[in-house]
């Protein structure tokens, strides 16, 4: 006993490195991205105890083990019939081929990856900022007749959140089915509000609750999606969460974001996506009926695919779509993202396209809501500037929009940031839109945002202090863990 007491620290160090070396062997066998693997290995070996905790919380890899089962929902006959009805329409693809040129490769890519089918009969409305989104959303909720499905990374019961949750309670009392999925890390709802929702008949489940006893890897694989489906007829998707932070009327800092409202066939894959999540988080096996998939009579014709990615998909669907869209650009690529911590594939694509005399512009925040993400983002900008990419820092407030426009014919709006976490770890969803009108509107959004940006110049950017560059380099090393 005296020996143990006298050598406690040495024993702990030995145990630490025994566990760390075991974890290193596991990392090597997983054949992770070399940069990500190296980051974990350095952390495990250079930071006693801290490295193990970080790896324990963030380093587990579940994509191949398939803990996120979707079979119950996807095997139900009604869902299969809906998916069959949304057949990959060769005629429709041929009709948009002239518009898209090489970008039509995206359509079969997403179909082959995840059976994401092209839908044609859709009406799409671009929404700028949370104020506009919640005005539209509340009106649609008030007019709902059958069911309301919400899936959000962030829901807080602050001013806007309480208004939304109270409205859902009212609709539940009218007899509507209300289902809510909240991410357990991103969301914060008081016990009082949770009891109220339950008493009103609202069903709500947390996605992968994080508790110390079973938290292995659960700081990873968060549900970063923002989805609303109303009566199976109207869908919302984009960057705006439910919090006062996203509403400029309730927020001290200007928050620039982009969302979309969809009416038409594309709501069906959004509905299926919600049910796959609901099946995972709820204890009961839900039986899906045709009521959730009503016939649409939308006369608008905006071609659109719903792309989803996460640990439950075999491929990084959204990242691959972004990569293909960039590499097939002929005139320009305009990207807005709050966090630019990309993988080597996207960096290379942007550099090659820019050096091919194609206009590439990127908007990122000047001041992020995360200091480490800000420094990590800044560490990538010089290599873009050297390749001819025009980089702009948004100064009016914080820009949280996640959008891209290519050649005025393709655009995407969704939840996916240009970072490792969105590409490989979190559950994400984007709408891929093949339409000139929507692309032109989104280009106008981009142009308007440029008025509130500072353009970076290569020579002045190089003159950042050595201290700043060192912090950026350190943050970049940690980027795969962010």
Coordinates of C-alpha atoms in Angstrom, one line a residue:
X1 CA 0.0 0.0 0.0
X2 CA 2.8 2.4 0.8
X3 CA 4.4 1.7 -2.5
X4 CA 1.2 2.6 -4.3
X5 CA 0.8 5.7 -2.2
X6 CA 4.3 6.8 -2.8
X7 CA 4.2 6.1 -6.6
X8 CA 0.6 7.1 -7.4
X9 CA 1.6 9.6 -10.0
X10 CA 4.0 7.3 -11.8
X11 CA 1.3 4.5 -11.8
X12 CA -1.3 6.9 -13.3
X13 CA 1.2 7.9 -16.0
X14 CA 1.9 4.3 -16.9
X15 CA -1.8 3.5 -17.1
X16 CA -2.4 6.6 -19.2
X17 CA 0.2 5.6 -21.8
X18 CA -0.9 2.0 -21.8
X19 CA -4.4 3.1 -22.6
X20 CA -3.1 5.8 -25.1
X21 CA -0.9 3.2 -26.9
X22 CA -3.9 0.9 -27.2
X23 CA -6.0 3.7 -28.7
X24 CA -3.1 4.5 -31.1
X25 CA -3.2 1.0 -32.4
X26 CA -6.9 1.2 -32.8
X27 CA -6.6 4.4 -34.7
X28 CA -4.0 2.9 -37.1
X29 CA -6.2 -0.1 -37.8
X30 CA -9.2 2.2 -38.6
X31 CA -7.2 3.8 -41.5
X32 CA -8.6 7.3 -40.8
X33 CA -7.7 10.4 -42.8
X34 CA -3.9 10.8 -42.0
X35 CA -4.4 14.4 -40.7
X36 CA -7.2 13.4 -38.4
X37 CA -5.3 10.3 -37.2
X38 CA -2.2 12.2 -36.6
X39 CA -4.1 14.8 -34.6
X40 CA -5.5 12.1 -32.3
X41 CA -2.2 10.4 -31.9
X42 CA -0.3 13.6 -31.0
X43 CA -3.1 14.4 -28.5
X44 CA -2.9 11.0 -26.9
X45 CA 0.9 10.9 -26.6
X46 CA 1.6 14.6 -25.9
X47 CA -1.3 15.4 -23.5
X48 CA -1.5 12.9 -20.7
X49 CA -5.1 12.3 -19.5
X50 CA -6.4 15.2 -21.6
X51 CA -5.7 13.3 -24.8
X52 CA -7.5 10.2 -23.7
X53 CA -10.6 12.3 -22.6
X54 CA -10.7 14.1 -26.0
X55 CA -10.4 10.8 -27.9
X56 CA -13.0 9.2 -25.6
X57 CA -15.5 12.0 -26.3
X58 CA -14.7 12.7 -30.0
X59 CA -12.7 9.9 -31.5
X60 CA -15.0 7.0 -31.8
X61 CA -15.9 5.9 -35.3
X62 CA -19.4 4.5 -35.8
X63 CA -20.0 4.8 -39.6
X64 CA -19.0 1.3 -40.3
X65 CA -20.5 -0.3 -37.3
X66 CA -24.0 0.9 -38.3
X67 CA -25.4 1.7 -34.8
X68 CA -27.7 4.1 -36.6
X69 CA -30.2 1.6 -38.0
X70 CA -32.8 2.9 -40.5
X71 CA -34.2 -0.4 -41.7
X72 CA -37.5 -0.4 -39.8
X73 CA -38.6 2.8 -41.5
X74 CA -37.1 2.2 -44.9
X75 CA -38.5 -1.4 -45.1
X76 CA -42.1 -0.4 -44.5
X77 CA -44.2 -1.0 -47.6
X78 CA -45.7 2.5 -47.7
X79 CA -42.2 4.1 -47.7
X80 CA -41.0 1.8 -50.4
X81 CA -44.0 2.8 -52.5
X82 CA -43.3 6.5 -52.0
X83 CA -39.7 5.9 -53.0
X84 CA -40.7 3.9 -56.0
X85 CA -43.1 6.8 -57.0
X86 CA -40.1 9.1 -56.9
X87 CA -38.3 7.1 -59.6
X88 CA -35.1 8.4 -61.0
X89 CA -36.8 10.1 -64.0
X90 CA -34.5 9.7 -67.1
X91 CA -36.8 12.0 -69.1
X92 CA -36.6 14.7 -66.4
X93 CA -32.8 14.4 -66.2
X94 CA -32.6 14.8 -70.0
X95 CA -34.8 17.9 -69.8
X96 CA -32.4 19.6 -67.3
X97 CA -29.2 18.3 -69.0
X98 CA -29.0 21.3 -71.3
X99 CA -29.3 23.6 -68.3
X100 CA -26.8 21.8 -66.1
X101 CA -24.2 20.6 -68.6
X102 CA -21.7 18.6 -66.7
X103 CA -23.3 19.4 -63.4
X104 CA -26.0 16.9 -64.2
X105 CA -23.5 14.3 -62.9
X106 CA -24.7 15.3 -59.5
X107 CA -28.1 13.6 -60.1
X108 CA -26.9 10.0 -60.6
X109 CA -24.1 10.5 -58.1
X110 CA -26.6 11.1 -55.3
X111 CA -29.0 8.4 -56.6
X112 CA -26.2 5.8 -56.7
X113 CA -24.9 6.9 -53.2
X114 CA -28.2 7.1 -51.3
X115 CA -31.1 6.6 -53.7
X116 CA -31.7 10.4 -53.5
X117 CA -34.1 11.0 -56.4
X118 CA -34.6 14.0 -58.5
X119 CA -38.0 15.7 -57.9
X120 CA -39.4 18.2 -60.4
X121 CA -42.7 19.6 -59.2
X122 CA -41.5 21.9 -56.5
X123 CA -42.0 25.5 -55.5
X124 CA -39.0 26.9 -53.6
X125 CA -38.8 30.1 -51.6
X126 CA -35.5 31.5 -50.4
X127 CA -35.6 33.0 -46.9
X128 CA -33.2 35.6 -45.7
X129 CA -32.6 35.5 -41.9
X130 CA -34.6 34.1 -39.0
X131 CA -37.0 36.9 -38.7
X132 CA -38.5 36.1 -42.1
X133 CA -38.3 32.3 -41.5
X134 CA -40.3 32.4 -38.3
X135 CA -42.9 34.7 -39.7
X136 CA -43.6 32.2 -42.5
X137 CA -43.2 29.1 -40.3
X138 CA -45.6 30.3 -37.6
X139 CA -48.2 31.1 -40.3
X140 CA -47.8 27.6 -41.8
X141 CA -48.0 25.9 -38.4
X142 CA -51.2 27.9 -37.5
X143 CA -52.8 26.6 -40.7
X144 CA -51.6 23.0 -40.3
X145 CA -54.4 20.3 -40.2
X146 CA -52.8 16.9 -39.5
X147 CA -49.3 16.7 -38.2
X148 CA -46.1 18.7 -37.5
X149 CA -42.6 17.2 -37.5
X150 CA -39.6 19.2 -36.3
X151 CA -36.0 18.1 -36.2
X152 CA -33.4 20.7 -34.9
X153 CA -29.9 20.8 -33.7
X154 CA -30.8 23.8 -31.5
X155 CA -34.1 24.6 -29.8
X156 CA -34.1 26.8 -26.8
X157 CA -37.0 28.0 -24.8
X158 CA -36.1 31.6 -24.9
X159 CA -38.4 34.2 -26.5
X160 CA -38.7 32.8 -30.0
X161 CA -38.4 29.2 -28.8
X162 CA -41.1 29.6 -26.2
X163 CA -43.4 31.2 -28.8
X164 CA -42.8 28.3 -31.1
X165 CA -43.3 25.6 -28.4
X166 CA -46.4 27.3 -27.1
X167 CA -47.9 27.3 -30.6
X168 CA -47.1 23.6 -31.0
X169 CA -48.9 23.0 -27.7
X170 CA -52.0 24.8 -29.1
X171 CA -51.9 22.7 -32.2
X172 CA -51.6 19.5 -30.2
X173 CA -54.7 20.5 -28.2
X174 CA -56.5 20.8 -31.6
X175 CA -55.7 17.1 -32.2
X176 CA -52.7 17.4 -34.5
X177 CA -49.8 14.9 -34.1
X178 CA -46.7 16.8 -33.0
X179 CA -43.3 15.1 -33.1
X180 CA -40.0 16.9 -32.2
X181 CA -36.4 15.6 -32.3
X182 CA -33.9 17.8 -30.6
X183 CA -30.1 17.3 -30.4
X184 CA -29.1 16.7 -26.8
X185 CA -25.9 18.7 -27.1
X186 CA -27.2 21.7 -29.1
X187 CA -30.6 22.2 -27.5
X188 CA -31.6 23.5 -24.1
X189 CA -35.2 23.3 -23.0
X190 CA -36.3 23.7 -19.3
X191 CA -37.9 20.9 -17.4
X192 CA -41.0 23.1 -17.0
X193 CA -41.4 23.5 -20.7
X194 CA -40.8 19.8 -21.3
X195 CA -43.5 18.9 -18.8
X196 CA -45.9 21.4 -20.6
X197 CA -45.2 19.8 -24.0
X198 CA -45.8 16.3 -22.6
X199 CA -49.0 17.4 -20.9
X200 CA -50.2 18.9 -24.2
X201 CA -49.6 15.7 -26.1
X202 CA -46.4 16.8 -27.9
X203 CA -44.0 13.9 -28.4
X204 CA -40.4 14.9 -28.1
X205 CA -37.2 12.9 -28.0
X206 CA -33.5 13.9 -27.6
X207 CA -31.0 12.6 -30.2
X208 CA -28.2 10.5 -28.5
X209 CA -28.5 11.8 -25.0
X210 CA -25.1 12.5 -23.5
X211 CA -24.5 11.1 -20.0
X212 CA -21.2 10.4 -18.5
X213 CA -21.9 6.7 -18.0
X214 CA -22.5 6.1 -21.7
X215 CA -21.0 9.1 -23.5
X216 CA -18.4 7.3 -25.6
X217 CA -18.2 9.1 -28.9
X218 CA -21.5 10.8 -28.3
X219 CA -20.0 14.3 -28.4
X220 CA -19.6 13.3 -32.0
X221 CA -22.4 12.3 -34.4
X222 CA -24.7 15.1 -33.5
X223 CA -28.0 15.8 -35.3
X224 CA -27.1 19.1 -37.0
X225 CA -30.2 19.1 -39.2
X226 CA -32.9 21.7 -39.2
X227 CA -36.1 20.2 -40.7
X228 CA -39.8 21.0 -40.5
X229 CA -42.5 19.1 -42.3
X230 CA -46.0 20.4 -42.1
X231 CA -48.9 18.0 -43.1
X232 CA -46.5 16.3 -45.5
X233 CA -47.0 19.2 -47.9
X234 CA -44.6 22.0 -46.8
X235 CA -40.9 21.6 -45.8
X236 CA -38.3 23.9 -44.3
X237 CA -34.6 23.3 -44.4
X238 CA -31.5 25.5 -44.0
X239 CA -29.3 27.2 -41.4
X240 CA -31.7 28.8 -39.0
X241 CA -32.1 27.1 -35.6
X242 CA -34.7 27.9 -33.0
X243 CA -33.1 30.5 -30.7
X244 CA -33.1 34.2 -30.1
X245 CA -29.6 34.2 -31.4
X246 CA -31.0 33.7 -34.9
X247 CA -33.6 36.4 -34.8
X248 CA -32.3 39.9 -35.2
X249 CA -35.3 41.5 -33.5
X250 CA -34.3 39.6 -30.3
X251 CA -30.5 39.6 -30.8
X252 CA -27.9 42.2 -30.1
X253 CA -25.6 40.9 -32.8
X254 CA -26.8 40.9 -36.4
X255 CA -27.2 37.3 -37.6
X256 CA -27.2 36.6 -41.4
X257 CA -28.6 33.3 -42.4
X258 CA -30.4 31.5 -45.3
X259 CA -33.2 29.0 -45.2
X260 CA -35.7 27.7 -47.8
X261 CA -39.4 26.8 -47.8
X262 CA -40.4 23.9 -50.1
X263 CA -43.8 23.0 -51.4
X264 CA -44.0 19.9 -53.6
X265 CA -42.6 16.4 -54.2
X266 CA -39.3 17.1 -52.4
X267 CA -41.2 17.3 -49.1
X268 CA -41.6 13.5 -49.3
X269 CA -37.9 12.6 -49.0
X270 CA -37.7 15.2 -46.2
X271 CA -40.5 13.4 -44.5
X272 CA -38.8 10.0 -44.9
X273 CA -35.6 11.5 -43.5
X274 CA -37.4 12.7 -40.4
X275 CA -39.0 9.3 -39.8
X276 CA -35.6 7.6 -40.0
X277 CA -34.4 9.8 -37.3
X278 CA -37.6 9.4 -35.2
X279 CA -37.3 5.6 -35.5
X280 CA -33.8 5.9 -34.1
X281 CA -34.6 8.2 -31.1
X282 CA -38.0 6.8 -30.1
X283 CA -38.7 3.6 -28.2
X284 CA -41.8 2.6 -30.2
X285 CA -41.9 1.3 -33.8
X286 CA -44.0 3.9 -35.7
X287 CA -46.3 2.6 -38.4
X288 CA -46.3 5.0 -41.3
X289 CA -49.5 5.6 -43.2
X290 CA -50.3 7.4 -46.5
X291 CA -51.6 10.4 -44.4
X292 CA -48.0 11.5 -44.1
X293 CA -47.4 11.5 -47.8
X294 CA -50.4 13.3 -49.4
X295 CA -50.7 13.9 -53.1
X296 CA -49.2 17.1 -54.3
X297 CA -50.6 19.4 -57.0
X298 CA -47.7 21.7 -57.2
X299 CA -47.5 23.2 -60.7
X300 CA -44.1 24.9 -60.2
X301 CA -41.2 23.0 -61.7
X302 CA -38.0 23.5 -59.7
X303 CA -35.8 20.4 -60.0
X304 CA -34.5 19.5 -56.6
X305 CA -32.8 16.7 -54.7
X306 CA -32.7 16.2 -51.0
X307 CA -29.2 15.1 -50.0
X308 CA -28.5 13.6 -46.6
X309 CA -25.3 12.4 -45.0
X310 CA -24.2 11.1 -41.7
X311 CA -22.8 8.0 -40.0
X312 CA -25.8 6.1 -41.3
X313 CA -24.7 6.6 -44.9
X314 CA -21.9 4.7 -46.7
X315 CA -20.6 7.8 -48.5
X316 CA -20.1 11.4 -47.7
X317 CA -22.9 12.4 -50.0
X318 CA -23.1 16.1 -49.5
X319 CA -19.3 16.6 -49.5
X320 CA -19.1 14.6 -52.8
X321 CA -21.9 16.7 -54.3
X322 CA -20.1 19.9 -53.4
X323 CA -16.8 18.5 -54.8
X324 CA -18.4 17.5 -58.1
X325 CA -20.2 20.9 -58.4
X326 CA -17.0 22.8 -57.8
X327 CA -14.9 20.7 -60.2
X328 CA -17.4 21.0 -63.0
X329 CA -17.8 24.8 -62.7
X330 CA -17.2 26.7 -66.0
X331 CA -17.9 30.4 -65.0
X332 CA -18.0 30.9 -61.2
X333 CA -18.4 29.4 -57.8
X334 CA -19.8 31.5 -54.9
X335 CA -19.6 29.9 -51.4
X336 CA -20.9 31.2 -48.1
X337 CA -20.0 29.3 -44.9
X338 CA -19.6 30.2 -41.2
X339 CA -16.9 27.6 -40.7
X340 CA -14.3 26.9 -43.4
X341 CA -12.2 23.9 -42.1
X342 CA -12.3 21.7 -45.2
X343 CA -10.7 18.4 -46.2
X344 CA -8.0 18.2 -48.8
X345 CA -10.4 17.3 -51.5
X346 CA -12.4 20.5 -51.3
X347 CA -9.3 22.6 -50.9
X348 CA -7.7 21.1 -54.0
X349 CA -10.9 21.5 -56.0
X350 CA -11.1 25.2 -55.1
X351 CA -7.5 25.8 -55.9
X352 CA -7.6 24.0 -59.2
X353 CA -10.8 25.7 -60.4
X354 CA -9.5 29.1 -59.4
X355 CA -6.2 28.5 -61.2
X356 CA -8.2 27.6 -64.3
X357 CA -9.4 31.2 -64.6
X358 CA -12.8 30.4 -63.1
X359 CA -14.1 33.0 -60.7
X360 CA -14.2 31.6 -57.1
X361 CA -15.4 33.7 -54.2
X362 CA -15.7 32.7 -50.6
X363 CA -17.5 34.6 -47.8
X364 CA -16.6 33.7 -44.2
X365 CA -17.2 35.6 -40.9
X366 CA -14.6 38.1 -39.8
X367 CA -15.5 37.4 -36.2
X368 CA -16.8 33.9 -35.6
X369 CA -18.9 32.7 -32.7
X370 CA -16.0 30.3 -31.9
X371 CA -12.5 31.6 -31.5
X372 CA -10.9 28.2 -32.3
X373 CA -13.0 27.8 -35.5
X374 CA -12.1 31.4 -36.5
X375 CA -8.4 30.7 -36.2
X376 CA -8.7 27.3 -37.9
X377 CA -10.6 29.0 -40.8
X378 CA -8.0 31.7 -41.1
X379 CA -5.2 29.1 -41.4
X380 CA -6.6 28.0 -44.7
X381 CA -7.1 31.3 -46.4
X382 CA -3.6 32.1 -47.6
X383 CA -3.4 29.0 -49.7
X384 CA -6.7 30.0 -51.3
X385 CA -5.6 33.5 -51.9
X386 CA -2.4 32.3 -53.5
X387 CA -4.4 30.2 -55.9
X388 CA -6.5 33.2 -57.0
X389 CA -9.6 32.6 -54.8
X390 CA -11.3 35.8 -53.7
X391 CA -11.9 35.7 -50.0
X392 CA -14.2 38.1 -48.2
X393 CA -14.8 38.5 -44.4
X394 CA -18.3 39.4 -43.4
X395 CA -18.3 42.4 -41.0
X396 CA -21.9 43.4 -40.4
X397 CA -22.3 40.6 -37.8
X398 CA -22.1 36.9 -38.0
X399 CA -22.8 35.1 -41.2
X400 CA -24.2 31.6 -40.6
X401 CA -25.6 30.8 -44.1
X402 CA -24.4 27.6 -45.7
X403 CA -24.9 28.1 -49.5
X404 CA -23.2 27.6 -52.8
X405 CA -24.0 28.8 -56.3
X406 CA -22.3 27.5 -59.4
X407 CA -22.6 29.0 -62.9
X408 CA -26.1 30.4 -62.2
X409 CA -27.7 27.0 -62.7
X410 CA -27.0 25.0 -59.6
X411 CA -27.3 26.0 -56.0
X412 CA -27.4 24.4 -52.6
X413 CA -28.9 25.5 -49.3
X414 CA -28.8 23.4 -46.2
X415 CA -27.2 22.6 -42.8
X416 CA -23.7 21.6 -44.0
X417 CA -20.7 23.7 -43.1
X418 CA -17.5 23.5 -45.1
X419 CA -15.8 21.5 -42.3
X420 CA -14.7 18.0 -41.2
X421 CA -17.6 17.7 -38.8
X422 CA -20.3 18.4 -41.3
X423 CA -18.6 16.3 -44.1
X424 CA -17.9 13.2 -42.0
X425 CA -19.4 13.2 -38.5
X426 CA -22.7 15.0 -38.1
X427 CA -26.1 14.2 -39.5
X428 CA -26.7 16.9 -42.2
X429 CA -29.2 17.7 -45.0
X430 CA -29.0 19.9 -48.0
X431 CA -31.3 20.8 -50.8
X432 CA -29.6 20.7 -54.2
X433 CA -31.5 22.9 -56.6
X434 CA -31.1 22.9 -60.4
X435 CA -32.8 26.1 -61.4
X436 CA -31.7 29.5 -62.9
X437 CA -34.2 31.6 -61.0
X438 CA -33.3 30.3 -57.6
X439 CA -29.6 30.4 -58.5
X440 CA -29.9 34.0 -59.6
X441 CA -31.8 34.9 -56.4
X442 CA -29.1 33.3 -54.3
X443 CA -26.4 35.0 -56.3
X444 CA -28.1 38.3 -55.5
X445 CA -28.0 37.3 -51.8
X446 CA -24.3 36.8 -52.2
X447 CA -23.8 40.1 -54.0
X448 CA -25.7 41.9 -51.2
X449 CA -23.6 40.2 -48.6
X450 CA -20.4 41.3 -50.3
X451 CA -21.4 44.9 -49.6
X452 CA -20.8 44.1 -45.9
X453 CA -17.5 42.4 -46.4
X454 CA -13.8 43.2 -46.4
X455 CA -11.8 41.7 -49.2
X456 CA -8.6 40.0 -48.2
X457 CA -5.4 40.9 -50.1
X458 CA -2.7 38.3 -50.2
X459 CA 0.3 40.6 -49.4
X460 CA -1.4 42.2 -46.4
X461 CA -2.7 38.8 -45.2
X462 CA 0.8 37.4 -45.2
X463 CA 1.8 40.2 -42.7
X464 CA -0.2 38.7 -39.8
X465 CA 1.9 38.4 -36.7
X466 CA 3.9 35.3 -35.9
X467 CA 1.9 34.9 -32.8
X468 CA -1.4 34.9 -34.8
X469 CA 0.0 32.4 -37.3
X470 CA 1.1 30.1 -34.5
X471 CA -2.4 30.2 -33.0
X472 CA -3.9 29.5 -36.4
X473 CA -1.5 26.6 -37.0
X474 CA -2.4 25.1 -33.6
X475 CA -6.1 25.5 -34.3
X476 CA -5.6 23.9 -37.7
X477 CA -3.9 21.0 -36.1
X478 CA -7.0 20.5 -34.0
X479 CA -9.4 21.1 -37.0
X480 CA -10.1 17.4 -37.5
X481 CA -11.4 17.3 -34.0
X482 CA -13.7 20.4 -34.3

